[in-house]
Short mmCIF file of C-alpha atoms and ligand atoms in Angstrom, two decimals:
data_model
loop_
_atom_site.label_atom_id
_atom_site.label_comp_id
_atom_site.label_asym_id
_atom_site.label_seq_id
_atom_site.Cartn_x
_atom_site.Cartn_y
_atom_site.Cartn_z
CA MET A 1 44.65 -29.48 70.30
CA ALA A 2 45.27 -28.02 66.88
CA TYR A 3 47.93 -28.72 64.28
CA THR A 4 50.14 -25.80 65.26
CA PHE A 5 53.56 -27.34 64.70
CA ARG A 6 54.68 -27.87 61.13
CA MET A 7 53.65 -31.35 60.20
CA PRO A 8 53.95 -32.69 56.68
CA ILE A 9 50.67 -31.96 54.95
CA LYS A 10 48.43 -34.95 54.54
CA VAL A 11 44.95 -34.98 53.06
CA ARG A 12 42.49 -37.71 52.23
CA PHE A 13 39.72 -38.37 49.81
CA ALA A 14 37.19 -40.54 51.61
CA PRO A 15 34.40 -41.72 49.32
CA SER A 16 31.63 -44.03 50.52
CA PRO A 17 31.19 -46.78 47.92
CA THR A 18 27.41 -46.45 47.94
CA GLY A 19 27.23 -45.18 44.37
CA TYR A 20 29.41 -44.31 41.41
CA LEU A 21 31.82 -41.37 41.67
CA SER A 22 29.74 -38.22 41.23
CA LEU A 23 31.08 -35.05 39.67
CA GLY A 24 30.83 -33.29 43.05
CA ASN A 25 32.90 -35.97 44.76
CA ALA A 26 35.40 -36.03 41.93
CA ARG A 27 35.84 -32.28 42.46
CA THR A 28 36.51 -32.95 46.15
CA ALA A 29 39.13 -35.53 45.16
CA LEU A 30 40.69 -33.06 42.74
CA PHE A 31 40.94 -30.21 45.26
CA ASN A 32 42.53 -32.53 47.80
CA TRP A 33 44.95 -33.79 45.20
CA LEU A 34 45.84 -30.29 43.93
CA PHE A 35 46.45 -29.06 47.45
CA ALA A 36 48.64 -32.06 48.30
CA ARG A 37 50.65 -31.81 45.09
CA HIS A 38 51.02 -28.04 45.43
CA GLU A 39 52.27 -28.36 49.00
CA GLY A 40 54.40 -31.41 48.36
CA GLY A 41 52.20 -33.29 50.84
CA GLU A 42 50.51 -36.67 50.81
CA PHE A 43 47.14 -37.65 49.36
CA LEU A 44 45.44 -40.67 50.86
CA LEU A 45 42.51 -42.65 49.47
CA ARG A 46 40.21 -44.04 52.15
CA ILE A 47 37.18 -46.11 51.26
CA GLU A 48 34.47 -45.47 53.86
CA ASP A 49 32.58 -48.72 53.63
CA THR A 50 31.23 -49.21 57.14
CA ASP A 51 27.65 -49.12 55.90
CA LYS A 52 27.38 -52.80 55.05
CA GLU A 53 24.01 -52.59 53.38
CA ARG A 54 24.72 -49.74 51.02
CA SER A 55 28.41 -50.27 50.25
CA LYS A 56 29.18 -52.33 47.16
CA LYS A 57 32.46 -53.65 45.77
CA GLU A 58 31.31 -52.66 42.29
CA TYR A 59 31.11 -49.01 43.34
CA GLU A 60 34.49 -49.14 45.03
CA GLU A 61 36.08 -50.57 41.90
CA SER A 62 34.40 -48.00 39.74
CA ILE A 63 35.51 -45.09 41.95
CA ILE A 64 39.09 -46.34 41.77
CA GLU A 65 38.87 -46.75 38.01
CA GLU A 66 37.53 -43.23 37.49
CA LEU A 67 40.20 -41.70 39.73
CA ARG A 68 42.86 -43.51 37.74
CA TRP A 69 41.28 -42.37 34.50
CA LEU A 70 41.37 -38.77 35.74
CA GLY A 71 45.00 -39.19 36.75
CA ILE A 72 44.26 -38.49 40.43
CA THR A 73 46.84 -40.73 42.03
CA TRP A 74 47.09 -41.53 45.72
CA ASP A 75 50.10 -42.13 47.91
CA GLY A 76 50.67 -45.39 49.72
CA ASP A 77 48.13 -48.19 50.05
CA LEU A 78 44.46 -47.56 49.90
CA GLU A 79 42.73 -47.70 53.30
CA ARG A 80 39.42 -49.44 53.82
CA GLN A 81 37.32 -48.77 56.92
CA SER A 82 35.74 -52.23 56.89
CA GLU A 83 39.21 -53.64 57.59
CA ARG A 84 39.68 -51.43 60.65
CA LEU A 85 36.80 -52.48 62.86
CA PRO A 86 39.01 -53.47 65.83
CA VAL A 87 40.47 -49.95 65.84
CA TYR A 88 37.04 -48.33 66.12
CA GLU A 89 36.01 -50.83 68.77
CA ARG A 90 38.99 -49.84 70.88
CA TYR A 91 38.03 -46.16 70.77
CA LEU A 92 34.35 -46.92 71.38
CA LYS A 93 35.33 -48.81 74.51
CA ARG A 94 37.49 -45.94 75.58
CA LEU A 95 34.66 -43.42 75.20
CA LEU A 96 32.29 -45.74 77.07
CA GLY A 97 34.86 -46.32 79.79
CA GLU A 98 35.36 -42.58 80.24
CA ASN A 99 31.59 -42.08 80.31
CA ARG A 100 31.76 -39.90 77.22
CA ALA A 101 29.52 -42.35 75.43
CA TYR A 102 26.71 -44.64 76.56
CA PHE A 103 24.46 -47.45 75.39
CA CYS A 104 21.02 -46.34 74.28
CA PHE A 105 18.07 -48.73 74.18
CA CYS A 106 15.35 -46.38 72.98
CA THR A 107 13.10 -47.87 70.32
CA PRO A 108 12.25 -45.96 67.14
CA GLU A 109 8.70 -45.52 68.50
CA GLU A 110 9.97 -43.97 71.73
CA LEU A 111 12.28 -41.65 69.83
CA GLU A 112 9.49 -40.57 67.52
CA ALA A 113 7.12 -39.88 70.45
CA GLU A 114 9.84 -37.79 72.09
CA ARG A 115 10.37 -35.87 68.87
CA GLN A 116 6.69 -35.13 68.43
CA ALA A 117 6.39 -33.93 72.03
CA GLN A 118 9.30 -31.53 71.52
CA LEU A 119 7.90 -30.26 68.25
CA SER A 120 4.50 -29.63 69.80
CA GLN A 121 6.20 -27.48 72.43
CA GLY A 122 7.91 -25.50 69.67
CA LEU A 123 11.32 -26.95 70.54
CA GLN A 124 13.98 -28.02 68.06
CA PRO A 125 14.05 -31.81 68.40
CA LYS A 126 17.10 -33.50 69.87
CA TYR A 127 17.60 -36.68 71.83
CA SER A 128 16.66 -36.18 75.48
CA GLY A 129 19.66 -38.08 76.79
CA LYS A 130 17.35 -40.46 78.66
CA CYS A 131 19.54 -43.56 78.40
CA GLY A 132 22.57 -41.53 79.44
CA THR A 133 21.35 -41.68 83.03
CA ILE A 134 21.19 -45.48 83.24
CA PRO A 135 23.95 -46.66 85.61
CA ARG A 136 26.90 -48.05 83.66
CA ASP A 137 26.86 -51.58 85.09
CA VAL A 138 23.13 -51.90 84.37
CA ALA A 139 23.57 -50.58 80.82
CA GLU A 140 26.44 -52.99 80.15
CA LYS A 141 24.35 -55.96 81.23
CA ARG A 142 21.38 -54.85 79.19
CA ALA A 143 23.62 -54.27 76.16
CA LYS A 144 24.50 -57.99 76.14
CA LEU A 145 20.84 -58.89 75.72
CA GLU A 146 19.04 -55.96 74.15
CA LYS A 147 19.29 -54.19 70.84
CA HIS A 148 21.17 -50.95 71.35
CA VAL A 149 23.20 -48.16 69.80
CA ILE A 150 26.10 -46.18 71.23
CA ARG A 151 25.66 -42.46 71.71
CA PHE A 152 28.28 -39.81 72.23
CA ARG A 153 27.62 -37.43 75.13
CA MET A 154 27.64 -34.14 73.29
CA PRO A 155 28.97 -31.27 75.40
CA SER A 156 26.79 -28.17 75.46
CA HIS A 157 29.33 -25.43 74.83
CA GLU A 158 30.12 -23.54 71.65
CA ILE A 159 32.76 -24.94 69.39
CA SER A 160 34.91 -23.18 66.80
CA PHE A 161 37.18 -24.41 64.08
CA THR A 162 39.21 -22.90 61.27
CA ASP A 163 37.97 -23.26 57.74
CA LEU A 164 40.37 -22.19 54.99
CA ILE A 165 37.50 -20.93 52.86
CA ARG A 166 35.09 -19.61 55.49
CA GLY A 167 37.46 -18.43 58.21
CA ARG A 168 36.49 -19.08 61.82
CA VAL A 169 33.26 -21.07 62.10
CA THR A 170 31.34 -21.39 65.39
CA PHE A 171 28.54 -23.81 66.28
CA ASP A 172 26.48 -24.28 69.43
CA LEU A 173 26.82 -27.94 70.41
CA ASP A 174 23.84 -27.62 72.72
CA LEU A 175 21.57 -27.69 69.69
CA ILE A 176 22.86 -31.06 68.56
CA GLY A 177 22.22 -33.49 71.40
CA ASP A 178 23.81 -36.89 71.94
CA ILE A 179 24.44 -38.41 68.53
CA ILE A 180 24.61 -42.08 67.62
CA ILE A 181 28.20 -43.01 66.82
CA ALA A 182 27.82 -46.77 66.41
CA LYS A 183 25.10 -49.36 66.09
CA GLY A 184 27.29 -51.78 68.05
CA PHE A 185 31.00 -52.47 68.38
CA GLN A 186 31.11 -53.87 64.86
CA GLU A 187 29.15 -51.06 63.29
CA PRO A 188 30.73 -47.66 63.79
CA LEU A 189 29.00 -44.78 62.00
CA TYR A 190 30.49 -42.18 59.71
CA ASN A 191 31.03 -39.25 62.12
CA PHE A 192 32.90 -41.42 64.57
CA ALA A 193 34.95 -43.55 62.18
CA VAL A 194 36.09 -40.42 60.35
CA VAL A 195 37.37 -38.86 63.57
CA VAL A 196 39.34 -41.96 64.51
CA ASP A 197 40.83 -42.32 61.04
CA ASP A 198 41.73 -38.68 60.56
CA GLU A 199 43.71 -38.85 63.80
CA GLU A 200 45.28 -42.26 63.25
CA MET A 201 46.24 -41.38 59.70
CA SER A 202 47.67 -37.98 60.72
CA ILE A 203 45.39 -36.03 58.41
CA THR A 204 46.30 -32.36 58.66
CA HIS A 205 43.64 -30.91 56.33
CA VAL A 206 40.10 -32.10 55.74
CA ILE A 207 38.87 -30.86 52.38
CA ARG A 208 35.29 -31.82 51.51
CA GLY A 209 31.96 -30.51 50.25
CA GLU A 210 29.93 -27.90 52.08
CA ASP A 211 27.25 -30.51 52.73
CA HIS A 212 29.56 -31.82 55.46
CA LEU A 213 29.84 -28.49 57.27
CA SER A 214 27.22 -29.47 59.85
CA ASN A 215 29.12 -32.69 60.61
CA THR A 216 32.25 -30.78 61.54
CA PRO A 217 31.19 -29.55 65.03
CA ARG A 218 30.17 -33.13 65.85
CA GLN A 219 33.55 -34.38 64.75
CA VAL A 220 35.48 -31.63 66.54
CA ALA A 221 33.56 -32.41 69.76
CA MET A 222 34.71 -36.04 69.50
CA GLN A 223 38.27 -35.01 68.68
CA GLU A 224 38.29 -32.94 71.86
CA ALA A 225 36.82 -35.78 73.92
CA LEU A 226 39.46 -38.18 72.65
CA GLY A 227 42.31 -35.69 72.96
CA PHE A 228 42.91 -35.79 69.21
CA ARG A 229 44.40 -33.05 67.04
CA VAL A 230 41.88 -30.91 65.19
CA PRO A 231 42.68 -30.75 61.48
CA VAL A 232 42.29 -27.61 59.41
CA TYR A 233 39.05 -27.71 57.42
CA ALA A 234 38.12 -26.49 53.96
CA HIS A 235 34.49 -26.89 52.94
CA LEU A 236 34.15 -26.51 49.20
CA PRO A 237 31.26 -24.42 47.84
CA LEU A 238 28.09 -26.11 46.71
CA ILE A 239 27.71 -26.73 43.01
CA LEU A 240 24.68 -24.81 41.77
CA GLY A 241 22.61 -24.88 38.62
CA PHE A 242 22.67 -22.07 36.11
CA ASP A 243 19.77 -20.33 37.88
CA ARG A 244 21.87 -20.33 41.08
CA LYS A 245 19.43 -22.81 42.55
CA LYS A 246 20.14 -26.39 43.44
CA LEU A 247 21.85 -28.21 40.57
CA SER A 248 19.39 -30.35 38.64
CA LYS A 249 19.41 -34.06 39.38
CA ARG A 250 20.57 -34.71 35.85
CA TYR A 251 23.98 -33.26 36.65
CA LEU A 252 23.98 -33.76 40.41
CA ASP A 253 23.67 -37.51 40.01
CA ALA A 254 25.73 -37.73 36.86
CA SER A 255 28.73 -39.88 37.56
CA LEU A 256 32.18 -39.60 36.11
CA LYS A 257 31.49 -42.94 34.49
CA ASP A 258 28.58 -41.33 32.58
CA PHE A 259 30.68 -38.38 31.50
CA ARG A 260 33.39 -40.74 30.34
CA ALA A 261 30.89 -42.87 28.42
CA GLN A 262 29.56 -39.73 26.73
CA GLY A 263 33.01 -38.99 25.39
CA TYR A 264 34.38 -36.34 27.71
CA LEU A 265 38.13 -36.17 28.05
CA PRO A 266 39.71 -36.32 31.51
CA GLU A 267 41.63 -33.13 30.70
CA ALA A 268 38.37 -31.26 30.06
CA LEU A 269 36.67 -32.58 33.18
CA LEU A 270 39.66 -31.75 35.39
CA ASN A 271 39.79 -28.23 33.99
CA PHE A 272 36.03 -27.83 34.40
CA MET A 273 35.93 -29.21 37.94
CA ALA A 274 38.86 -27.07 39.10
CA LEU A 275 36.96 -23.97 38.04
CA LEU A 276 33.93 -25.06 40.10
CA GLY A 277 35.02 -22.85 42.95
CA TRP A 278 38.70 -22.14 42.30
CA HIS A 279 40.07 -19.21 40.26
CA PRO A 280 43.53 -19.20 38.73
CA THR A 281 45.68 -16.15 39.50
CA VAL A 282 45.49 -15.08 35.87
CA ASP A 283 41.82 -15.15 34.93
CA LYS A 284 41.40 -17.72 32.15
CA GLU A 285 39.25 -20.67 31.16
CA VAL A 286 41.81 -23.15 29.92
CA VAL A 287 44.13 -24.30 32.68
CA SER A 288 46.41 -27.29 32.35
CA ILE A 289 46.87 -29.71 35.17
CA SER A 290 50.43 -28.57 35.82
CA GLU A 291 49.29 -24.95 35.99
CA MET A 292 46.58 -25.95 38.46
CA VAL A 293 49.11 -27.69 40.67
CA SER A 294 51.52 -24.79 40.71
CA ASP A 295 48.83 -22.12 41.11
CA PHE A 296 46.44 -23.81 43.55
CA SER A 297 45.55 -21.96 46.73
CA PHE A 298 42.53 -21.83 49.03
CA LYS A 299 42.79 -18.04 48.93
CA LYS A 300 41.34 -18.29 45.45
CA VAL A 301 38.47 -20.62 46.34
CA GLN A 302 35.12 -18.87 46.61
CA ARG A 303 32.66 -19.31 49.48
CA GLY A 304 29.52 -18.84 47.45
CA GLY A 305 28.03 -21.55 45.27
CA ALA A 306 29.88 -22.50 42.09
CA VAL A 307 27.69 -22.42 39.01
CA PHE A 308 27.71 -25.49 36.80
CA ASN A 309 27.62 -24.32 33.20
CA PRO A 310 27.13 -27.29 30.85
CA GLU A 311 28.02 -25.18 27.83
CA LYS A 312 31.39 -24.40 29.35
CA LEU A 313 32.03 -28.10 29.83
CA GLU A 314 31.15 -28.79 26.19
CA TRP A 315 33.34 -25.95 25.04
CA LEU A 316 36.29 -27.17 27.09
CA ASN A 317 35.82 -30.69 25.82
CA ALA A 318 35.74 -29.52 22.20
CA TYR A 319 38.82 -27.43 22.91
CA TYR A 320 40.81 -30.35 24.33
CA ILE A 321 39.70 -32.69 21.55
CA LYS A 322 40.75 -30.18 18.91
CA ASN A 323 44.16 -29.76 20.51
CA LEU A 324 45.03 -33.43 20.86
CA PRO A 325 47.45 -34.75 18.25
CA ALA A 326 45.70 -37.16 15.85
CA ASP A 327 47.60 -40.26 17.00
CA ILE A 328 46.68 -39.69 20.66
CA LEU A 329 43.13 -38.89 19.68
CA ALA A 330 43.02 -42.16 17.74
CA GLU A 331 43.95 -44.05 20.92
CA ARG A 332 41.35 -42.22 22.98
CA MET A 333 38.73 -43.13 20.38
CA ALA A 334 39.16 -46.86 20.89
CA ASP A 335 36.01 -47.26 23.01
CA PHE A 336 33.87 -45.16 20.72
CA ILE A 337 34.37 -46.68 17.29
CA PRO A 338 34.06 -50.10 15.64
CA SER A 339 37.25 -52.07 16.07
CA ALA A 340 37.60 -52.39 12.29
CA TRP A 341 38.29 -48.66 12.09
CA LEU A 342 41.22 -49.10 14.43
CA GLN A 343 42.80 -51.51 11.97
CA GLU A 344 43.06 -48.68 9.46
CA LYS A 345 45.21 -46.52 11.70
CA GLU A 346 46.61 -44.18 9.03
CA LYS A 347 43.22 -43.50 7.53
CA LEU A 348 41.70 -43.04 11.00
CA LYS A 349 44.31 -40.43 11.84
CA LYS A 350 43.59 -38.52 8.64
CA VAL A 351 39.84 -38.64 9.26
CA LEU A 352 40.35 -37.45 12.83
CA ALA A 353 42.49 -34.59 11.63
CA VAL A 354 39.67 -33.29 9.43
CA GLU A 355 36.76 -34.12 11.74
CA LYS A 356 38.14 -33.10 15.11
CA GLU A 357 37.09 -29.48 14.73
CA ARG A 358 33.48 -30.67 14.71
CA LEU A 359 33.64 -32.92 17.75
CA LYS A 360 32.16 -31.88 21.05
CA HIS A 361 32.45 -35.40 22.45
CA LEU A 362 34.48 -38.42 21.41
CA SER A 363 31.16 -40.19 20.95
CA ASP A 364 30.15 -37.78 18.16
CA PHE A 365 32.82 -39.18 15.89
CA GLU A 366 31.34 -42.52 14.86
CA GLN A 367 28.23 -40.97 13.38
CA LEU A 368 30.09 -38.05 11.80
CA ALA A 369 32.77 -40.19 10.20
CA SER A 370 30.96 -43.42 9.36
CA PHE A 371 30.93 -42.74 5.61
CA PHE A 372 34.71 -42.84 5.54
CA PHE A 373 34.62 -46.47 6.62
CA THR A 374 31.36 -47.80 5.19
CA LEU A 375 29.57 -47.05 1.94
CA PRO A 376 27.10 -44.22 2.30
CA GLU A 377 23.39 -44.65 1.63
CA TYR A 378 21.53 -41.79 0.02
CA ASP A 379 18.68 -40.93 -2.28
CA PRO A 380 19.95 -40.50 -5.89
CA ALA A 381 18.00 -37.24 -6.21
CA PHE A 382 20.30 -35.84 -3.56
CA LEU A 383 23.16 -35.87 -6.08
CA ILE A 384 21.56 -33.11 -8.11
CA TRP A 385 22.66 -29.57 -7.32
CA ARG A 386 19.76 -27.16 -6.77
CA GLY A 387 18.18 -25.97 -10.02
CA SER A 388 20.38 -28.38 -11.97
CA SER A 389 19.52 -31.68 -13.63
CA LYS A 390 20.29 -35.34 -13.46
CA MET A 391 22.02 -35.12 -16.80
CA ILE A 392 24.35 -32.33 -15.72
CA ALA A 393 25.19 -34.11 -12.47
CA ALA A 394 25.98 -37.34 -14.31
CA ASP A 395 28.01 -35.54 -16.98
CA ASN A 396 30.05 -33.62 -14.44
CA LEU A 397 30.68 -36.67 -12.30
CA SER A 398 31.88 -38.80 -15.20
CA PHE A 399 34.06 -36.01 -16.51
CA LEU A 400 35.52 -35.58 -13.06
CA ALA A 401 36.05 -39.32 -12.71
CA ASN A 402 38.11 -39.29 -15.89
CA VAL A 403 40.21 -36.43 -14.61
CA VAL A 404 40.82 -38.17 -11.29
CA ARG A 405 41.59 -41.43 -13.08
CA GLY A 406 44.10 -39.55 -15.17
CA ILE A 407 46.04 -38.03 -12.31
CA PRO A 408 49.42 -39.30 -13.42
CA ASN A 409 51.07 -41.88 -11.27
CA HIS A 410 54.24 -39.88 -10.99
CA GLU A 411 52.27 -37.14 -9.28
CA LEU A 412 51.97 -38.11 -5.66
CA TRP A 413 48.51 -38.62 -4.25
CA SER A 414 48.61 -35.44 -2.19
CA LYS A 415 45.86 -33.12 -1.08
CA GLU A 416 47.37 -30.36 -3.21
CA ALA A 417 47.34 -32.51 -6.35
CA VAL A 418 43.74 -33.60 -5.75
CA GLU A 419 42.74 -30.02 -5.16
CA LYS A 420 44.45 -28.80 -8.32
CA TYR A 421 42.71 -31.34 -10.57
CA VAL A 422 39.27 -31.17 -9.00
CA MET A 423 39.25 -27.39 -8.84
CA SER A 424 40.28 -27.07 -12.47
CA VAL A 425 37.06 -28.93 -13.34
CA ALA A 426 34.98 -27.03 -10.79
CA GLU A 427 36.16 -23.66 -12.06
CA LYS A 428 35.19 -24.55 -15.62
CA ARG A 429 31.87 -26.25 -14.95
CA GLY A 430 30.64 -24.40 -11.86
CA ARG A 431 31.59 -25.09 -8.23
CA GLY A 432 28.15 -26.14 -7.05
CA GLU A 433 27.54 -28.22 -10.17
CA VAL A 434 30.74 -30.20 -9.61
CA LEU A 435 31.52 -30.14 -5.91
CA TRP A 436 27.99 -30.87 -4.72
CA PRO A 437 27.48 -34.17 -6.58
CA LEU A 438 31.04 -35.12 -5.71
CA ARG A 439 30.41 -34.53 -2.00
CA VAL A 440 27.23 -36.59 -2.10
CA ALA A 441 28.81 -39.37 -4.15
CA LEU A 442 31.66 -39.67 -1.65
CA SER A 443 29.86 -39.05 1.64
CA GLY A 444 26.10 -39.26 1.10
CA ARG A 445 25.95 -36.18 3.32
CA GLU A 446 25.09 -32.55 3.10
CA ALA A 447 27.37 -31.53 5.94
CA SER A 448 30.82 -33.08 5.88
CA PRO A 449 34.39 -31.99 5.40
CA GLY A 450 34.98 -30.64 1.88
CA PRO A 451 34.79 -33.17 -1.00
CA ILE A 452 38.43 -32.63 -1.88
CA GLU A 453 39.53 -33.66 1.59
CA ILE A 454 37.28 -36.71 1.48
CA LEU A 455 38.59 -37.68 -1.94
CA TYR A 456 42.13 -37.37 -0.71
CA ILE A 457 41.47 -39.51 2.39
CA LEU A 458 39.47 -42.20 0.60
CA GLY A 459 42.13 -42.48 -2.09
CA LYS A 460 41.84 -42.80 -5.82
CA GLU A 461 40.39 -46.28 -6.12
CA GLU A 462 37.75 -46.01 -3.41
CA SER A 463 36.67 -42.55 -4.58
CA LEU A 464 36.32 -43.68 -8.18
CA ALA A 465 34.26 -46.68 -7.07
CA ARG A 466 31.91 -44.38 -5.14
CA VAL A 467 31.57 -42.06 -8.14
CA GLU A 468 30.73 -45.10 -10.32
CA THR A 469 28.01 -46.08 -7.83
CA ALA A 470 26.66 -42.52 -7.95
CA LEU A 471 26.57 -42.66 -11.75
CA LYS A 472 24.64 -45.91 -11.64
CA LYS A 473 22.20 -44.40 -9.16
CA LEU A 474 21.74 -41.39 -11.43
CA GLY A 475 21.09 -43.74 -14.33
CA SER A 476 18.20 -45.19 -12.41
CA ALA A 477 17.00 -41.86 -11.02
CA ARG A 478 14.02 -40.30 -12.66
N1 LIG B 1 32.48 -40.75 53.29
C1 LIG B 1 32.12 -39.35 53.31
C2 LIG B 1 31.42 -39.03 52.01
O1 LIG B 1 31.54 -39.78 51.06
C3 LIG B 1 33.37 -38.53 53.47
C4 LIG B 1 33.17 -37.20 54.08
C5 LIG B 1 34.47 -36.62 54.56
O2 LIG B 1 35.29 -36.29 53.72
O3 LIG B 1 34.65 -36.50 55.77
O4 LIG B 1 30.73 -38.06 51.91
#
């Protein structure tokens, strides 16, 4: 049975909390969310935590936190598979009762021997179905005493389903064999639990990574056996490295948590992830979240692998940083700078305004801007402009200090005023000879925003104090 009648669209993001949220999974969440929001449908979050050994609360919490950080919001309460064991048990019993599933008692050694025998005959290995012939009453008795699993009797016909990205997809079920769907009534496995939940939760569209494509015929076979509706599928293209080969582990395993800690903005990551497979109607790199929602369509999702270009991610991040207003940027910086800097909000905003052009990540800021908040350390020789002398540097700096000191109080401390006074000195005495020692005295750096901007931000008193320190250093320099 397919979803032919018009049902309200409902999708789900179904992470297994066996690790932090990876970029690939976050993209899956995003595509589900975009589709739901575009269609005015529902987006469900389902935690697939039936694997007791590998699932951890810490991972679940982190996945939720990262989704919230990205702004990917879900509708209704979160579902958790570990809280639904009685539901799976009911369906397992039904499949067993209808002889569509059976208890299997084969040991790992027996299974391995069977596999080797098949391989040596040049056959593709699959379970022989041996335990499927044990009479039901015998199997039920044995199951009370012996270790067992539950296998689904896989039909042997071909199966087709609709994929919004790949069109009609056909698989031969005969190649698969009877799969294990539970390790016992309390331990359903992924392929089975997913089928039950997608039906019970009225999921109309299953959007997930291409790595799940081979699971789909298994799931459709169970849907048919249970008389469930078959959702529409969309398997998102693999994410490939720049060489069009498998993405390197460095990025493949990188979690959203890592990207966040490195100072990527959610806006940049959302934009970047959307373009890992989807193309906006108007070809462009910068796409806002509202544009994505209104423009999203599977017609514009490619089948072939999506190339992960780290430079594009950096570029997008720099772009979004540059375009954030300074007060919002200041808030976003909170985790990346000493808390003392946050106390000086007005100064922080000014520093951000001049430094943001240089930032690729929020985490770049602390190092770039530290001299604004703490006294710079530098070698006194660094104050001397090339080919010049200590004497000239000292003379120019003290002359300049007098000029700055003399900026009349009635003239507001504005960037224009600072510029006018400093430049009048620089024009007379040589730009390099004046601006270089000033830059070093104020910042201790070779690369920084211009000295006039720094002087303006630091203010008269602080700037003069730094120039005094520079003069003392020059006095002791040889
Ligand atoms: N729990 C599965 C995973 O994390 C979900 C796959 C699916 O969407 O069906 O890969």
